[in-house]
Amino acid sequence: MTETLIWIAVALVAVGLYLSWTAGRLDRLHARIDAARAALDAQLLRRASVAQELATSGVLDPAASIVLYQAAHAARQAEEEQREVAESDLSQALRAVLGEPEQTEAVREAPGGAEALGELAAAVRRVPMARRFHNDAVRAARALRRHRKVRWFRLAGHAPFPMAFEMDDEPPTALADRPA
């Protein structure tokens, strides 16, 4: 009888340790999502800021400046629910404005244009990377949260179900291959 109680106690302790380890892992994944989202937000803000600076620098033609400025401003001011759409619109505006090689060369030849394009190219390249890190963390947390043990024992607590950040982040061809 005593031996059976000891084995039951050992089994309960083992299950408790396993559940505790799983909850800790889930907590670390949620922290990783938060950190990746903060990095993504920083890169998106940097891209929009650089795009606004380029739009107001005077190196673009007036129509392109207005299109780029409005898209960058909308991306910076977007509410969380509309953020993906606004950021996709900024990507499309960047491709429209800098899609023509002649336009890109004209910007590069303007005073301060080469530096502005270099900074924009760096910002544009970092966004897909940050988004990929965020979505990878979300994918890992979702996979763990789908396990029965996590649902049955409510190991996720009251944390919201993680959502991926989906947007059009295709860079303009003129900026895609530029060195940093």
Tab-separated table of C-alpha atoms in Angstrom:
chain	number	residue	atom	x	y	z
A	1	MET	CA	0.000	0.000	0.000
A	2	THR	CA	2.741	2.457	0.930
A	3	GLU	CA	4.724	1.551	-2.151
A	4	THR	CA	1.685	2.261	-4.361
A	5	LEU	CA	1.186	5.681	-2.751
A	6	ILE	CA	4.856	6.503	-3.314
A	7	TRP	CA	4.577	5.567	-7.011
A	8	ILE	CA	1.406	7.645	-7.355
A	9	ALA	CA	3.156	10.594	-5.692
A	10	VAL	CA	6.185	10.206	-7.994
A	11	ALA	CA	3.898	10.052	-11.050
A	12	LEU	CA	2.003	13.182	-9.927
A	13	VAL	CA	5.254	15.045	-9.314
A	14	ALA	CA	6.544	14.004	-12.768
A	15	VAL	CA	3.328	15.151	-14.447
A	16	GLY	CA	3.430	18.412	-12.467
A	17	LEU	CA	7.031	19.055	-13.500
A	18	TYR	CA	6.210	18.318	-17.130
A	19	LEU	CA	3.217	20.670	-17.082
A	20	SER	CA	5.281	23.337	-15.342
A	21	TRP	CA	8.025	22.985	-17.962
A	22	THR	CA	5.445	23.230	-20.764
A	23	ALA	CA	3.879	26.336	-19.201
A	24	GLY	CA	7.330	27.913	-18.895
A	25	ARG	CA	8.068	27.121	-22.508
A	26	LEU	CA	4.787	28.683	-23.575
A	27	ASP	CA	5.555	31.750	-21.480
A	28	ARG	CA	8.984	32.082	-23.134
A	29	LEU	CA	7.352	31.791	-26.561
A	30	HIS	CA	4.908	34.557	-25.678
A	31	ALA	CA	7.807	36.736	-24.491
A	32	ARG	CA	9.591	35.984	-27.774
A	33	ILE	CA	6.472	37.058	-29.684
A	34	ASP	CA	6.328	40.313	-27.729
A	35	ALA	CA	10.006	41.029	-28.417
A	36	ALA	CA	9.664	40.149	-32.097
A	37	ARG	CA	6.565	42.348	-32.402
A	38	ALA	CA	8.399	45.264	-30.818
A	39	ALA	CA	11.266	44.778	-33.285
A	40	LEU	CA	8.805	44.565	-36.180
A	41	ASP	CA	7.033	47.726	-35.040
A	42	ALA	CA	10.388	49.515	-34.816
A	43	GLN	CA	11.352	48.452	-38.341
A	44	LEU	CA	7.965	49.439	-39.749
A	45	LEU	CA	8.193	52.832	-38.041
A	46	ARG	CA	11.720	53.321	-39.348
A	47	ARG	CA	10.646	52.455	-42.893
A	48	ALA	CA	7.704	54.871	-42.731
A	49	SER	CA	9.884	57.618	-41.245
A	50	VAL	CA	12.551	57.248	-43.912
A	51	ALA	CA	9.875	57.203	-46.617
A	52	GLN	CA	8.386	60.409	-45.193
A	53	GLU	CA	11.821	62.036	-45.113
A	54	LEU	CA	12.393	61.067	-48.741
A	55	ALA	CA	8.951	62.394	-49.699
A	56	THR	CA	9.626	65.770	-48.052
A	57	SER	CA	13.268	66.069	-49.171
A	58	GLY	CA	12.418	67.590	-52.540
A	59	VAL	CA	14.305	64.983	-54.572
A	60	LEU	CA	11.104	63.364	-55.880
A	61	ASP	CA	8.678	64.914	-58.304
A	62	PRO	CA	5.636	66.509	-56.562
A	63	ALA	CA	3.128	63.778	-57.443
A	64	ALA	CA	5.425	61.000	-56.213
A	65	SER	CA	6.161	62.984	-53.055
A	66	ILE	CA	2.466	63.308	-52.252
A	67	VAL	CA	1.749	59.618	-52.883
A	68	LEU	CA	4.702	58.475	-50.785
A	69	TYR	CA	4.073	60.973	-47.982
A	70	GLN	CA	0.396	60.041	-47.660
A	71	ALA	CA	1.132	56.307	-47.604
A	72	ALA	CA	3.920	56.728	-45.036
A	73	HIS	CA	1.772	58.987	-42.882
A	74	ALA	CA	-1.132	56.538	-43.025
A	75	ALA	CA	1.199	53.687	-42.033
A	76	ARG	CA	2.528	55.640	-39.047
A	77	GLN	CA	-0.944	56.681	-37.872
A	78	ALA	CA	-2.803	53.418	-38.504
A	79	GLU	CA	-4.733	51.751	-35.716
A	80	GLU	CA	-3.714	48.193	-34.860
A	81	GLU	CA	-6.639	46.682	-36.800
A	82	GLN	CA	-5.686	48.570	-39.975
A	83	ARG	CA	-1.903	48.340	-39.616
A	84	GLU	CA	-1.334	45.453	-42.024
A	85	VAL	CA	-3.331	47.171	-44.782
A	86	ALA	CA	-1.599	50.525	-44.240
A	87	GLU	CA	1.854	48.921	-44.301
A	88	SER	CA	0.962	47.017	-47.479
A	89	ASP	CA	-0.192	50.284	-49.031
A	90	LEU	CA	3.170	51.848	-48.146
A	91	SER	CA	4.964	48.934	-49.831
A	92	GLN	CA	2.865	49.459	-52.952
A	93	ALA	CA	3.529	53.211	-52.899
A	94	LEU	CA	7.276	52.583	-52.600
A	95	ARG	CA	7.141	50.230	-55.581
A	96	ALA	CA	5.080	52.748	-57.570
A	97	VAL	CA	7.365	55.674	-56.791
A	98	LEU	CA	10.697	53.851	-57.079
A	99	GLY	CA	9.664	51.199	-59.596
A	100	GLU	CA	11.051	53.026	-62.588
A	101	PRO	CA	14.846	52.894	-62.893
A	102	GLU	CA	14.837	56.422	-64.338
A	103	GLN	CA	13.070	57.774	-61.239
A	104	THR	CA	15.494	55.981	-58.929
A	105	GLU	CA	18.506	57.315	-60.839
A	106	ALA	CA	17.069	60.841	-60.724
A	107	VAL	CA	16.693	60.537	-56.948
A	108	ARG	CA	20.212	59.113	-56.602
A	109	GLU	CA	21.716	61.997	-58.596
A	110	ALA	CA	19.925	64.681	-56.556
A	111	PRO	CA	21.840	66.194	-53.621
A	112	GLY	CA	21.338	63.880	-50.645
A	113	GLY	CA	19.425	61.413	-52.779
A	114	ALA	CA	21.967	58.608	-52.662
A	115	GLU	CA	22.053	58.701	-48.860
A	116	ALA	CA	18.263	58.780	-48.655
A	117	LEU	CA	17.966	55.804	-51.007
A	118	GLY	CA	20.609	53.899	-49.062
A	119	GLU	CA	18.791	54.463	-45.789
A	120	LEU	CA	15.466	53.526	-47.361
A	121	ALA	CA	16.966	50.381	-48.898
A	122	ALA	CA	18.258	49.298	-45.486
A	123	ALA	CA	14.889	49.948	-43.866
A	124	VAL	CA	13.019	48.137	-46.635
A	125	ARG	CA	15.293	45.073	-46.306
A	126	ARG	CA	14.850	44.828	-42.539
A	127	VAL	CA	11.043	44.731	-42.574
A	128	PRO	CA	10.643	41.257	-44.157
A	129	MET	CA	13.275	39.869	-41.813
A	130	ALA	CA	11.556	41.270	-38.713
A	131	ARG	CA	8.182	40.054	-39.964
A	132	ARG	CA	9.590	36.575	-40.572
A	133	PHE	CA	11.008	36.407	-37.011
A	134	HIS	CA	7.657	37.514	-35.595
A	135	ASN	CA	5.640	35.058	-37.660
A	136	ASP	CA	8.017	32.201	-36.797
A	137	ALA	CA	7.521	32.908	-33.086
A	138	VAL	CA	3.756	33.046	-33.600
A	139	ARG	CA	3.823	29.752	-35.504
A	140	ALA	CA	5.755	28.018	-32.687
A	141	ALA	CA	3.408	29.344	-29.985
A	142	ARG	CA	0.328	28.360	-31.970
A	143	ALA	CA	1.666	24.840	-32.469
A	144	LEU	CA	2.245	24.448	-28.728
A	145	ARG	CA	-1.110	25.972	-27.834
A	146	ARG	CA	-2.911	23.456	-30.061
A	147	HIS	CA	-1.719	20.517	-27.926
A	148	ARG	CA	-4.406	18.944	-25.792
A	149	LYS	CA	-2.428	19.201	-22.563
A	150	VAL	CA	-2.122	22.973	-23.016
A	151	ARG	CA	-5.849	23.349	-23.645
A	152	TRP	CA	-6.996	20.903	-20.950
A	153	PHE	CA	-4.852	22.385	-18.214
A	154	ARG	CA	-5.224	25.952	-19.524
A	155	LEU	CA	-1.478	26.469	-19.512
A	156	ALA	CA	-1.757	29.556	-21.717
A	157	GLY	CA	-3.734	31.349	-19.025
A	158	HIS	CA	-5.495	34.428	-20.347
A	159	ALA	CA	-2.925	35.253	-23.022
A	160	PRO	CA	-4.569	36.093	-26.338
A	161	PHE	CA	-4.091	33.648	-29.186
A	162	PRO	CA	-1.055	34.909	-31.157
A	163	MET	CA	-1.742	36.323	-34.592
A	164	ALA	CA	0.712	36.515	-37.471
A	165	PHE	CA	1.433	39.852	-39.153
A	166	GLU	CA	0.587	39.497	-42.837
A	167	MET	CA	1.453	42.297	-45.203
A	168	ASP	CA	2.891	42.972	-48.627
A	169	ASP	CA	6.565	43.621	-47.935
A	170	GLU	CA	7.953	43.167	-51.433
A	171	PRO	CA	10.608	45.866	-51.912
A	172	PRO	CA	10.930	48.017	-55.015
A	173	THR	CA	13.235	46.276	-57.492
A	174	ALA	CA	15.574	49.259	-57.471
A	175	LEU	CA	16.111	48.888	-53.708
A	176	ALA	CA	16.002	45.111	-53.388
A	177	ASP	CA	19.565	44.437	-54.500
A	178	ARG	CA	21.318	47.530	-53.167
A	179	PRO	CA	24.183	46.869	-50.731
A	180	ALA	CA	23.742	48.158	-47.187
